[in-house]
Coordinates of C-alpha atoms (C1' of nucleotides) in Angstrom, one line a residue:
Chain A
X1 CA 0.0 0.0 0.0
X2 CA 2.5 2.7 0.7
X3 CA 4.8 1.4 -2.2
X4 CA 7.2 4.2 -3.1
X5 CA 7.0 3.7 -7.3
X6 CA 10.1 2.8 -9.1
X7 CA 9.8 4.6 -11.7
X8 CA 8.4 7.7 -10.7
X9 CA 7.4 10.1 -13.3
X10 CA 9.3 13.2 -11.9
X11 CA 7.3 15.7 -13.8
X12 CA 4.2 14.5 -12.6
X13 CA 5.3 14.9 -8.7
X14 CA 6.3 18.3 -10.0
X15 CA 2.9 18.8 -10.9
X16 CA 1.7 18.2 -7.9
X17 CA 4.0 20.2 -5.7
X18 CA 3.1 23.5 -8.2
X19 CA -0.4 22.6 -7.8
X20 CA -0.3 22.3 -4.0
X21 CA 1.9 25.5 -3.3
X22 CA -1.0 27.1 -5.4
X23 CA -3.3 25.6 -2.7
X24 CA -1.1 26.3 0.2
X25 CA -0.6 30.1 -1.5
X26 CA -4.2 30.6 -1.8
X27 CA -3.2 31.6 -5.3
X28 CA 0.3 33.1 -6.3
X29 CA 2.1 34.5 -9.3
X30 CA 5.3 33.0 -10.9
X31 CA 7.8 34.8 -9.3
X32 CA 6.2 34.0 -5.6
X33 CA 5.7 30.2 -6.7
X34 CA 9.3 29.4 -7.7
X35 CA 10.5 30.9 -4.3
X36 CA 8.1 29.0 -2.7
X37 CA 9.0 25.8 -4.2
X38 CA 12.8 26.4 -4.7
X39 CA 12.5 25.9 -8.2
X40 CA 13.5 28.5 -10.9
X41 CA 11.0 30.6 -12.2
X42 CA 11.0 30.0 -16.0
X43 CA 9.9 26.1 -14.8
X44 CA 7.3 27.4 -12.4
X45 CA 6.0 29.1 -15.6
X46 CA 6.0 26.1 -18.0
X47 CA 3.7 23.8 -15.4
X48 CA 1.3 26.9 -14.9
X49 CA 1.5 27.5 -18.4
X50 CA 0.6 23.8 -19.4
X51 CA -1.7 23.7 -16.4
X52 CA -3.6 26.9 -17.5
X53 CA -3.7 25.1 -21.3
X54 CA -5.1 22.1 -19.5
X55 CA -7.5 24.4 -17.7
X56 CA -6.6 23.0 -14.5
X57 CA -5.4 26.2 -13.3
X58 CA -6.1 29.6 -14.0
X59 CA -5.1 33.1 -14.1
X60 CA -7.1 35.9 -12.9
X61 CA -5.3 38.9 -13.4
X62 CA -2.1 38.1 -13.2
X63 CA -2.5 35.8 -10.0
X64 CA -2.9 31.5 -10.9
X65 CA -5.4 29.6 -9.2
X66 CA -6.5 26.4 -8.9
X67 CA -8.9 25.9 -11.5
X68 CA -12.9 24.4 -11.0
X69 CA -11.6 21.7 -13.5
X70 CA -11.1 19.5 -9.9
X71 CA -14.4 20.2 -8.7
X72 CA -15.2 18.2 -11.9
X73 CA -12.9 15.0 -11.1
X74 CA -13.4 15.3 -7.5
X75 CA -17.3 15.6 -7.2
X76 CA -17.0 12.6 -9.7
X77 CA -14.5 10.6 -7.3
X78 CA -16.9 11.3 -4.7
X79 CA -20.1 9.9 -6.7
X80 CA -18.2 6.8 -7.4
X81 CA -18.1 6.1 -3.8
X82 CA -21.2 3.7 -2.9
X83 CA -21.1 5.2 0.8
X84 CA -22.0 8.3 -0.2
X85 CA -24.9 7.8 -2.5
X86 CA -27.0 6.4 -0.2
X87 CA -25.6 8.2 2.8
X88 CA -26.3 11.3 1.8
X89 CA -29.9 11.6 2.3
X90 CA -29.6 9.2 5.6
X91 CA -27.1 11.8 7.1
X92 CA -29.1 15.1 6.1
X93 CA -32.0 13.7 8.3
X94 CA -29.5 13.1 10.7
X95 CA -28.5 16.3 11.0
X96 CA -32.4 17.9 10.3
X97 CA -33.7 16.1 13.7
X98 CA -30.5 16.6 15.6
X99 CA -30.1 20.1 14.7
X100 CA -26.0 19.5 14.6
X101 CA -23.8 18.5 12.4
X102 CA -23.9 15.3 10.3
X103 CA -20.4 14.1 8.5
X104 CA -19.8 11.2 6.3
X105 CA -15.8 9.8 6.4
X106 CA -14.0 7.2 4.7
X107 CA -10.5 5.3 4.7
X108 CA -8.3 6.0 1.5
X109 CA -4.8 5.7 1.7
X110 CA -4.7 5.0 5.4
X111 CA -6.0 8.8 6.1
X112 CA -9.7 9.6 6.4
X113 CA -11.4 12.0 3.9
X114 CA -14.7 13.7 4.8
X115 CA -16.9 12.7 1.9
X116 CA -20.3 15.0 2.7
X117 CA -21.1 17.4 5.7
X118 CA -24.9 18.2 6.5
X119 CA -25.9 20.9 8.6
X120 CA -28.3 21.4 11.1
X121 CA -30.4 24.3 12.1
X122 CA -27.7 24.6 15.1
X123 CA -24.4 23.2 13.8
X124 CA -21.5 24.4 14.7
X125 CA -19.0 26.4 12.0
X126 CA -16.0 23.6 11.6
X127 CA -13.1 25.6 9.1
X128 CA -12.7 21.9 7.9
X129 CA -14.7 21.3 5.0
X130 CA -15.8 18.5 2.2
X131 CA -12.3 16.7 1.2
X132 CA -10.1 17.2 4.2
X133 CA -8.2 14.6 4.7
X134 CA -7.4 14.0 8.7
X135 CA -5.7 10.7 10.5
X136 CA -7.5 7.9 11.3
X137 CA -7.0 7.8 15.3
X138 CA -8.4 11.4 16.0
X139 CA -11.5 11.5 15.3
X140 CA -14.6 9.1 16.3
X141 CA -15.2 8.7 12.5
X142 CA -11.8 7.4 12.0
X143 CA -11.8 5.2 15.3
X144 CA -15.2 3.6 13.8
X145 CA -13.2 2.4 10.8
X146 CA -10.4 1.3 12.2
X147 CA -12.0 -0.7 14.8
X148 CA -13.7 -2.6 11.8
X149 CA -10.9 -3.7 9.8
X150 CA -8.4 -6.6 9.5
X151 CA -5.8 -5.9 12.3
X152 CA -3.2 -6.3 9.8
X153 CA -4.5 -3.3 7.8
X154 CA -4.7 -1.1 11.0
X155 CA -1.0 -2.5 11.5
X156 CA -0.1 -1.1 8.3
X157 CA -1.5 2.0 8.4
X158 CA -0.4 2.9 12.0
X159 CA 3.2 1.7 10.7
X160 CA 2.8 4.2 7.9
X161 CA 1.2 7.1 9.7
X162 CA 2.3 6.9 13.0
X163 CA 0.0 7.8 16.2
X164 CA 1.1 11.8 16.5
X165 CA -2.1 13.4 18.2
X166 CA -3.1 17.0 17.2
X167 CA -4.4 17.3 20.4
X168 CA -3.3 16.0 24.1
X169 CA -6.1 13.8 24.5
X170 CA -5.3 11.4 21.5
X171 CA -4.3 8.4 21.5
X172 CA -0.7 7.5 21.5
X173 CA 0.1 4.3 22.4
X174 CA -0.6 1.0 20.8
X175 CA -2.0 -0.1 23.3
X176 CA -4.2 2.7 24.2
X177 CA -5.5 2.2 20.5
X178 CA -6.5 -1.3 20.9
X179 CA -8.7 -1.0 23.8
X180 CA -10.1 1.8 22.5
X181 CA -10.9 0.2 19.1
X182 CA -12.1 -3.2 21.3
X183 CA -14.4 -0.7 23.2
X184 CA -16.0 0.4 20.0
X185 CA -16.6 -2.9 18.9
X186 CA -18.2 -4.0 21.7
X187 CA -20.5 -0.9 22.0
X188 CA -20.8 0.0 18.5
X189 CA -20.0 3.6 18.4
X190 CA -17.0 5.5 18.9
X191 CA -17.1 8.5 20.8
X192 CA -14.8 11.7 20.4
X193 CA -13.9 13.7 23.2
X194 CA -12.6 16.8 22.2
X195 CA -9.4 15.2 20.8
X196 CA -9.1 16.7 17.8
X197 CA -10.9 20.0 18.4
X198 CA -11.3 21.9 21.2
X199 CA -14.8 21.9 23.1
X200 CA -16.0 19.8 20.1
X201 CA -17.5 16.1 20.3
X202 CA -18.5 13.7 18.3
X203 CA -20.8 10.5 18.3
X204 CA -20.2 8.3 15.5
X205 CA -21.2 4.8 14.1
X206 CA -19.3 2.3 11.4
X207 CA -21.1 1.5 7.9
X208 CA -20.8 -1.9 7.2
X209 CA -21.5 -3.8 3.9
X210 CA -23.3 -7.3 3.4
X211 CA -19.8 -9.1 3.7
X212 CA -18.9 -7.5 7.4
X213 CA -16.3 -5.5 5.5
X214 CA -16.0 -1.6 6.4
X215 CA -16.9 1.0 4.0
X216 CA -17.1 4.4 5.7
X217 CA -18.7 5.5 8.8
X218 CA -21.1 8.3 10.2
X219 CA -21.0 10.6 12.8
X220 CA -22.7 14.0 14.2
X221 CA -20.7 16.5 15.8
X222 CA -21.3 19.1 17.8
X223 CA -20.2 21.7 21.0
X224 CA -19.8 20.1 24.3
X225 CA -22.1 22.2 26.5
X226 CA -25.0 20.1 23.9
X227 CA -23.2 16.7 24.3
X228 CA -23.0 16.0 27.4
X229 CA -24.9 13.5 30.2
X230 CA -27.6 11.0 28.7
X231 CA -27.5 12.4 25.2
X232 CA -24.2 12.3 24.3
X233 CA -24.0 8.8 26.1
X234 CA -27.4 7.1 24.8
X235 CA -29.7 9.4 22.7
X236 CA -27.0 10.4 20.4
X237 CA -25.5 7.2 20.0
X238 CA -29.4 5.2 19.8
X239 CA -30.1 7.4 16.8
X240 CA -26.2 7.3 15.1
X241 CA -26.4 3.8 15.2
X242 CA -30.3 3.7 14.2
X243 CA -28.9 5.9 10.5
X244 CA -25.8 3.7 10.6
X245 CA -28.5 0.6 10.4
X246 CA -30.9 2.3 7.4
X247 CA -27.4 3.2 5.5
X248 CA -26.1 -0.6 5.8
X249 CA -29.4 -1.6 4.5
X250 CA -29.7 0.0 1.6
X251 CA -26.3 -0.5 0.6
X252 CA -27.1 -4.2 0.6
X253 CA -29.6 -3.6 -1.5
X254 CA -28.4 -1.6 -4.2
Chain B
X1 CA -6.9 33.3 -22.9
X2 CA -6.9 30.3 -25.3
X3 CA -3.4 31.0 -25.5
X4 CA -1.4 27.5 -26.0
X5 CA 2.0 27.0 -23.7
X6 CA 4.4 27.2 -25.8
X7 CA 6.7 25.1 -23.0
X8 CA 4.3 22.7 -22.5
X9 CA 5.3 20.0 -19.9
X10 CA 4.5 16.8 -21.7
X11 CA 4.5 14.9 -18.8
X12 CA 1.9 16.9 -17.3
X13 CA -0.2 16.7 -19.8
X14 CA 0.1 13.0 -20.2
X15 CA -0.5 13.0 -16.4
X16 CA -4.0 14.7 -17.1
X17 CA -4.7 12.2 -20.0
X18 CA -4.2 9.4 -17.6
X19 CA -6.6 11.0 -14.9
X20 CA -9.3 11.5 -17.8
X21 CA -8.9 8.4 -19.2
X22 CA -9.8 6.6 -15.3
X23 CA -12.7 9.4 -15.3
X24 CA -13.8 8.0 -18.6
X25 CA -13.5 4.5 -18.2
X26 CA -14.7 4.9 -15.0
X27 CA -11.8 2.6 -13.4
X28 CA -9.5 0.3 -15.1
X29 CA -6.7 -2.1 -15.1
X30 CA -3.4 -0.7 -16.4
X31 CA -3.7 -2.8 -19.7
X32 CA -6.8 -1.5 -20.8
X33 CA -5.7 2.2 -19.9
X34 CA -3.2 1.8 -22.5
X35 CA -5.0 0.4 -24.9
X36 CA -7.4 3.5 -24.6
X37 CA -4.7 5.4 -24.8
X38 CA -2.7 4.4 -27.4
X39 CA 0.7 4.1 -25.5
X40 CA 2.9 1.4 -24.0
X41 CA 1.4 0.2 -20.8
X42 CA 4.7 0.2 -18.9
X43 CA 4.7 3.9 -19.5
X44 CA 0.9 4.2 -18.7
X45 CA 2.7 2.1 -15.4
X46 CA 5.0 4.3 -14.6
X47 CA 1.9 7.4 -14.1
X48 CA -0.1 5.7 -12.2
X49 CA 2.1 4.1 -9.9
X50 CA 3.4 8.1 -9.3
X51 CA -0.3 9.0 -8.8
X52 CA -0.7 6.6 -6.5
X53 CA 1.8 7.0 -4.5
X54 CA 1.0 10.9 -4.5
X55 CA -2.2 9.8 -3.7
X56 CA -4.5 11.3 -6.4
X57 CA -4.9 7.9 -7.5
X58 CA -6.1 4.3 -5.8
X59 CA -5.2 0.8 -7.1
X60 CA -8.8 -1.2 -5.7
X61 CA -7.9 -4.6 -6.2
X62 CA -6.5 -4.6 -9.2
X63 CA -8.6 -1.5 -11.0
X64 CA -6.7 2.0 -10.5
X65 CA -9.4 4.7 -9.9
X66 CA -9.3 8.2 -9.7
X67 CA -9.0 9.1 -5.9
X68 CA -10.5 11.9 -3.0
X69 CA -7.6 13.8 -3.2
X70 CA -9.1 15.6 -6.2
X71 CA -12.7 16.2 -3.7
X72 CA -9.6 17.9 -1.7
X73 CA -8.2 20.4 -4.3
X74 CA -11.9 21.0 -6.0
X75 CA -13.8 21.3 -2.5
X76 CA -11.0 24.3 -2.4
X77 CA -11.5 25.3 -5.5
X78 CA -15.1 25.6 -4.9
X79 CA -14.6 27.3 -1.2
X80 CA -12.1 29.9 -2.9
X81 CA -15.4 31.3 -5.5
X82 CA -16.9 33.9 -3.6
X83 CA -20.1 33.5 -5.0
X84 CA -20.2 29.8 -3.1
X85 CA -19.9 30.4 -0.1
X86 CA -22.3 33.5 -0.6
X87 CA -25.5 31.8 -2.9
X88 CA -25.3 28.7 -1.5
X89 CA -27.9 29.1 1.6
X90 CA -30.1 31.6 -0.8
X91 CA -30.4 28.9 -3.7
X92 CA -30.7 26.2 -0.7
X93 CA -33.6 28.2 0.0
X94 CA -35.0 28.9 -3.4
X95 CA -34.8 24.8 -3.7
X96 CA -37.2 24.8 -0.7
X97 CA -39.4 27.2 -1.3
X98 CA -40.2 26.3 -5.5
X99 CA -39.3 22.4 -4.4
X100 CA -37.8 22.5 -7.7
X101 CA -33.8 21.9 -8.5
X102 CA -31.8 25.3 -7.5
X103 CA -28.3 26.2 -9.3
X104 CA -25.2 28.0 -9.3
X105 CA -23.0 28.6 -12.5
X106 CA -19.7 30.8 -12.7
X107 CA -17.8 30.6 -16.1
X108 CA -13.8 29.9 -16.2
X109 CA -12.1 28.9 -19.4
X110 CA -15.0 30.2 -21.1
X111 CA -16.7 27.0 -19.7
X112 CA -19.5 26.9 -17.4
X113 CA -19.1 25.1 -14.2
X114 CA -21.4 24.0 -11.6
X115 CA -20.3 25.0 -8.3
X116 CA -23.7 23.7 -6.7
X117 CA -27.4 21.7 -6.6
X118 CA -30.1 22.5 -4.4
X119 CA -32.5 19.6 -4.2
X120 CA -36.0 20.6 -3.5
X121 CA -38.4 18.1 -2.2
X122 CA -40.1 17.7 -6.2
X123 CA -36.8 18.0 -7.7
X124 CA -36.3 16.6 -10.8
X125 CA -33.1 13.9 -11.2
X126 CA -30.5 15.4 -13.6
X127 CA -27.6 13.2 -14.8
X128 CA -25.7 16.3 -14.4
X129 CA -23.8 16.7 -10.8
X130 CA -22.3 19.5 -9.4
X131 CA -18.2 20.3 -11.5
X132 CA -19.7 19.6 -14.5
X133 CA -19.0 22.0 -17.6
X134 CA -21.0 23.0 -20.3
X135 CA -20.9 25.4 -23.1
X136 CA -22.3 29.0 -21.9
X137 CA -24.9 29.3 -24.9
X138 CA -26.9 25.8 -23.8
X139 CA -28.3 27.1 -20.7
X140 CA -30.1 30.2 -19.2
X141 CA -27.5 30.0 -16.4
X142 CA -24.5 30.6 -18.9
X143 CA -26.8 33.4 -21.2
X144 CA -27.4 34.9 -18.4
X145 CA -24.0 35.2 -17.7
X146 CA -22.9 35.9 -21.7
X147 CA -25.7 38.8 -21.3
X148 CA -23.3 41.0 -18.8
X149 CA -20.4 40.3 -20.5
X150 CA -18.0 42.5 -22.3
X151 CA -19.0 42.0 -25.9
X152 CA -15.3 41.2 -26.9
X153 CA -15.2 38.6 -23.7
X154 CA -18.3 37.0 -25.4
X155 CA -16.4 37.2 -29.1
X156 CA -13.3 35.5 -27.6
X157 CA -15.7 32.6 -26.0
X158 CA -17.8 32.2 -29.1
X159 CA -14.6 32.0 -31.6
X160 CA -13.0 29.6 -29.1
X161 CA -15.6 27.5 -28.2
X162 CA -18.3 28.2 -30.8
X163 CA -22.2 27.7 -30.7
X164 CA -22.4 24.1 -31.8
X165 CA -25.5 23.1 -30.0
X166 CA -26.4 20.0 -27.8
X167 CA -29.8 19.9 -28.9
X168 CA -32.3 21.1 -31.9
X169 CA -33.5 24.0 -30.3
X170 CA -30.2 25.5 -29.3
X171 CA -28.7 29.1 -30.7
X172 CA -26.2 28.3 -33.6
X173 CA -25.8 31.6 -35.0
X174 CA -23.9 34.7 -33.6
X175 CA -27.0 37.2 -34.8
X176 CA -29.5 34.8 -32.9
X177 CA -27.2 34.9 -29.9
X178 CA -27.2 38.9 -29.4
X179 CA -30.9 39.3 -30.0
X180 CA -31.2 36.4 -26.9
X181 CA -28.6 38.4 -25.0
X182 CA -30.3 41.8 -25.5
X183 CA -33.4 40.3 -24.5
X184 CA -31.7 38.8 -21.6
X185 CA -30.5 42.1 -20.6
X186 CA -33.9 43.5 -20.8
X187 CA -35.7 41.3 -18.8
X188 CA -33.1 40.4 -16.4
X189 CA -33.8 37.2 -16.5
X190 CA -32.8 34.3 -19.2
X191 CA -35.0 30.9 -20.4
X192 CA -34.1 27.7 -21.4
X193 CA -37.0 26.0 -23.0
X194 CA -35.5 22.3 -23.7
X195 CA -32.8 23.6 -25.3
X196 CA -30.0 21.3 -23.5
X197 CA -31.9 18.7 -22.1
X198 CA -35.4 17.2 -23.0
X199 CA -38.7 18.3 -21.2
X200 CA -36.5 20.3 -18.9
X201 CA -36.9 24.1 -18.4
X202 CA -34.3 26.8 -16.7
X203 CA -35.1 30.2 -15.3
X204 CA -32.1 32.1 -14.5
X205 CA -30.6 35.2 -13.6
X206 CA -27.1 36.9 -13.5
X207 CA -25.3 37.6 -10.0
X208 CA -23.1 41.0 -10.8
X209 CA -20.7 42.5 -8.4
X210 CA -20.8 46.3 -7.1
X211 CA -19.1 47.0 -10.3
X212 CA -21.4 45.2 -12.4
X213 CA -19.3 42.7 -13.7
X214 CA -20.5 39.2 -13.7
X215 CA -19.5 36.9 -11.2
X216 CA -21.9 33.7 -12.2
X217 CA -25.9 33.1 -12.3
X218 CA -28.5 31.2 -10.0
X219 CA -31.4 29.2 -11.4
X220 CA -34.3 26.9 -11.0
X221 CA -35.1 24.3 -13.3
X222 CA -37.8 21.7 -13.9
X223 CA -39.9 20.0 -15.6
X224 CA -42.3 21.6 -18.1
X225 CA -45.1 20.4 -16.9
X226 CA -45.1 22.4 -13.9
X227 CA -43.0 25.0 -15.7
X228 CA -45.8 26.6 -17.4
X229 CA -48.0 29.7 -18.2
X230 CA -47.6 32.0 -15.6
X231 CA -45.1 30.5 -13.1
X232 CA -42.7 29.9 -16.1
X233 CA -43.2 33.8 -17.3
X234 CA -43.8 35.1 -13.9
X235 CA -43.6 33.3 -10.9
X236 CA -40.6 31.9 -11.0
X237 CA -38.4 34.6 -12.4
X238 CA -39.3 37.0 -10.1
X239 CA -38.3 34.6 -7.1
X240 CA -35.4 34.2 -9.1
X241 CA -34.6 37.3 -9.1
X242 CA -35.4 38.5 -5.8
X243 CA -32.7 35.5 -4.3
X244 CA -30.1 37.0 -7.0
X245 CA -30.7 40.5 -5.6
X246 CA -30.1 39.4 -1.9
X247 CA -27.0 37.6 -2.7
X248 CA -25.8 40.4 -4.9
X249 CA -26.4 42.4 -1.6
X250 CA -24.6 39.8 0.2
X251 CA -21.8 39.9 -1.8
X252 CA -21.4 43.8 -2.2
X253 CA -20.8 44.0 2.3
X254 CA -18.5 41.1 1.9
Chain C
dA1 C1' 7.6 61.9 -18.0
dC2 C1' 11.2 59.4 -16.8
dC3 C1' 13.5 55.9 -14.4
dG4 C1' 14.2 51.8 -11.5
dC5 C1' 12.3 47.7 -10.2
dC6 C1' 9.4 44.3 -10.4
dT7 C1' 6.8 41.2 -12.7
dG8 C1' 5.7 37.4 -16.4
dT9 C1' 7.3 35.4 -20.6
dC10 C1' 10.5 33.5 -24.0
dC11 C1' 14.5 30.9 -25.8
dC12 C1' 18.0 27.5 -26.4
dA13 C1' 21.8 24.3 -25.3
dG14 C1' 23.0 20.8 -22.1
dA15 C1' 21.7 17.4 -18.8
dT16 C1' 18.1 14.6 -17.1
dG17 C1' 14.3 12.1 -17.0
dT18 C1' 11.1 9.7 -19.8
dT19 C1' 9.9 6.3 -22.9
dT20 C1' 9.9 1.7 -24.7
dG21 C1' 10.0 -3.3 -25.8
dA22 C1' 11.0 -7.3 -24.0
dA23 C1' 11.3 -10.4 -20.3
dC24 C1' 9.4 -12.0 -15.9
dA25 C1' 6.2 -13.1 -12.3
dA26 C1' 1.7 -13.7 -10.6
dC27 C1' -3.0 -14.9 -11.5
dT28 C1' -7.3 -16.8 -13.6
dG29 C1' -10.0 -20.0 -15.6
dT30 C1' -10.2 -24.2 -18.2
Chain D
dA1 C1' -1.0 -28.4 -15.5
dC2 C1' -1.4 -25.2 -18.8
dA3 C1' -2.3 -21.3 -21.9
dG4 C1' -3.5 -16.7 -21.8
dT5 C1' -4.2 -13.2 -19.1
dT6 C1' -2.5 -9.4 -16.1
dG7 C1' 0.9 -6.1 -13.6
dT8 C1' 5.6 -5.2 -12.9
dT9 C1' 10.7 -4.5 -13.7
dC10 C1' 14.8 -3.1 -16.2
dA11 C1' 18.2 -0.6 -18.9
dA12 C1' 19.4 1.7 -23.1
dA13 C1' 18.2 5.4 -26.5
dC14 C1' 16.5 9.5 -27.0
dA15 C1' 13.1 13.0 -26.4
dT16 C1' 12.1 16.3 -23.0
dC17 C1' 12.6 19.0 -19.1
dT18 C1' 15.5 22.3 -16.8
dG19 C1' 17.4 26.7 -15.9
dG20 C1' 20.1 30.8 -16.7
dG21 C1' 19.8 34.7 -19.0
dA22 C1' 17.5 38.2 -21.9
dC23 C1' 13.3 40.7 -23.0
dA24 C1' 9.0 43.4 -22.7
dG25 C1' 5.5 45.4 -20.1
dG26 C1' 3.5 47.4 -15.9
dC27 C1' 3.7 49.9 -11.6
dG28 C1' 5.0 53.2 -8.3
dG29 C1' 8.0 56.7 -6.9
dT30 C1' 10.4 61.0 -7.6

DNA sequence: ACCGCCTGTCCCAGATGTTTGAACAACTGT
DNA sequence: ACAGTTGTTCAAACATCTGGGACAGGCGGT
């Protein structure tokens, strides 16, 4: 899985690196790229140049950006995801009768990306949006996956991504995440407790698929003066886990 | 703006073939890639196995598939439009309130792109999800925008992209295009009567900034059925124009 | 208006990375 | 067990990318 290629294509790594110091940047000219990236400025200014061509990227008024031409291939990775599909609609509910806010994660490359985020009538603001990409172990969402897969793949990916917290309260030992992930199994939700965001917490439930195997999972989310006592400990999890079982049914069936 | 690089990076243009070809094919094995493609499949290797380990790309047992990396970059994309961030509750609204399918187009490359869908509860299903381009002069969304366009802007587009038209009843000359932009002007608001997509009709209307340039369009669209008579004519473009003139507002103390 | 200074763009020769077929290994289904 | 797939590796030949430097155009300051 986190096979380095042999024969890497060097100019398409370089094509990433220009397009993610144009992310980073928030948008940059030539001059400010190539100092950025180390590189000289006349080969900053052939990748934009081929980028802008490809309309991947493009150039408002004498400032590059990253082009909508993503939104294209990345709303389409997202619909080819099963999870999300049927998800969706299950999770907008979710977040209607709760009144917080409803997310939708899954595993790719051993990190979790946030497929879909539905907001209720009292949800908090998060700054992370649709598409972040955040490790497995910190959030509840992440901690629902892992604690359904093979233990050799959650070997592999904590070999690959180590356990560094974001916050103090994460997990850090190996230990530490087996219990926890033994905990979730046996209750069936995973709880977050502020670990990856101050005052925030965060309820959430796996999404199995007809074959026991883990496909995503879903979670609300919300400020811990609301999540607190009986519904963060049984209402909240009661109705997670009540979504979780309407999403894994329809998936079978589809 | 349709300017060609004349340094192209081959490499990264390959790259994007490659990523196009997976979008196309919708997944596939590294044989039949190449065979799309027309190159040597050890070549066709050596990109994806850089993409993958860059992570923009993910090898599912055996079928390599464009990955969420790209929901990363175009969720940013998306977040960077003001307009976004700005229409989306008002056209989340407008979906509610007609129960019909609410829009948001901006242009870029001369292209329109959909930065967002409303759903409303009697929305009709459209193929079409949100990233999705489409020539300006097939929808009211993108006449709408042509309408409040510099003429030369809208001479560039044309001679790039032309009029060649999706279906029967599309514009296909440049002296039937201005009279449908001066109308558009006129009225403030632009129709689409079937004109990309069968039995489906558009009301929409142009979202310009303080300094009246265009910054992208908002519609409704449905069914003709229900887009008839007096709510196609009346109704519906004045709500339509009402939500453009709050987000306007919006954007102006922004 | 002039002048620096800063951009973005262009060009070309040299160095580097990319391409490519062929060979190999790993599977799949018969 | 076998034939016919597939994905993967390798190294040599060559096409391509790199990068310094030169150029034009714009902007702000004096």
């Amino acid at each position: 899985m986190a096979k380095t290629a042999q024969n890497p294509v060097k100019s398409a790594e370089t094509t990433f690196e220009v397009l993610d110091a144009l992310k980073d940047l928030d948008g940059a000219g030539v001059t400010e790229l190539a100092q950025h990236l180390g590189i000289p400025k006349s080969t900053v200014h052939n990748y934009l140049s081929t980028l802008e061509q490809e309309e991947y990227v493009v150039n408002r008024d004498g400032v590059y950006e990253v082009g909508l031409r993503f939104l294209e291939l990345g709303a389409y990775a997202r619909h080819r995801e099963k999870l999300f599909e049927i998800a969706k609609p299950e999770v907008d509910r979710l977040a209607a009768e709760t009144g917080e806010l409803g997310n939708i994660l899954v595993e790719e490359h051993g990190r979790g990306s946030y497929l879909y985020r539905a907001r209720g009538d009292k949800a908090v603001q998060v700054k992370a949006h649709v598409g972040t990409r955040v490790p497995l172990h910190t959030t509840a969402l992440g901690k629902a996956i892992l604690a359904h897969m093979p233990a050799e793949r959650v070997d592999a990916i904590v070999d690959r991504h180590g356990l560094g917290g974001e916050a103090s309260k994460s997990i850090s030992t190996r230990a530490e995440l087996e219990q926890e992930l033994a905990d979730i199994r046996e209750r069936g939700v995973a709880f977050d407790d502020e670990e990856r965001l101050e005052g925030l917490r965060c309820v959430a439930a796996p999404v199995l698929n007809h074959d026991d195997e883990i496909i995503g999972a879903i979670s609300v989310s919300g400020p811990t003066n609301r999540f607190r006592s009986d519904r963060f400990r049984e209402e909240l999890p009661q109705k997670v886990l009540e979504v979780a079982n309407v999403i894994e049914l329809n998936v079978t069936y589809s």
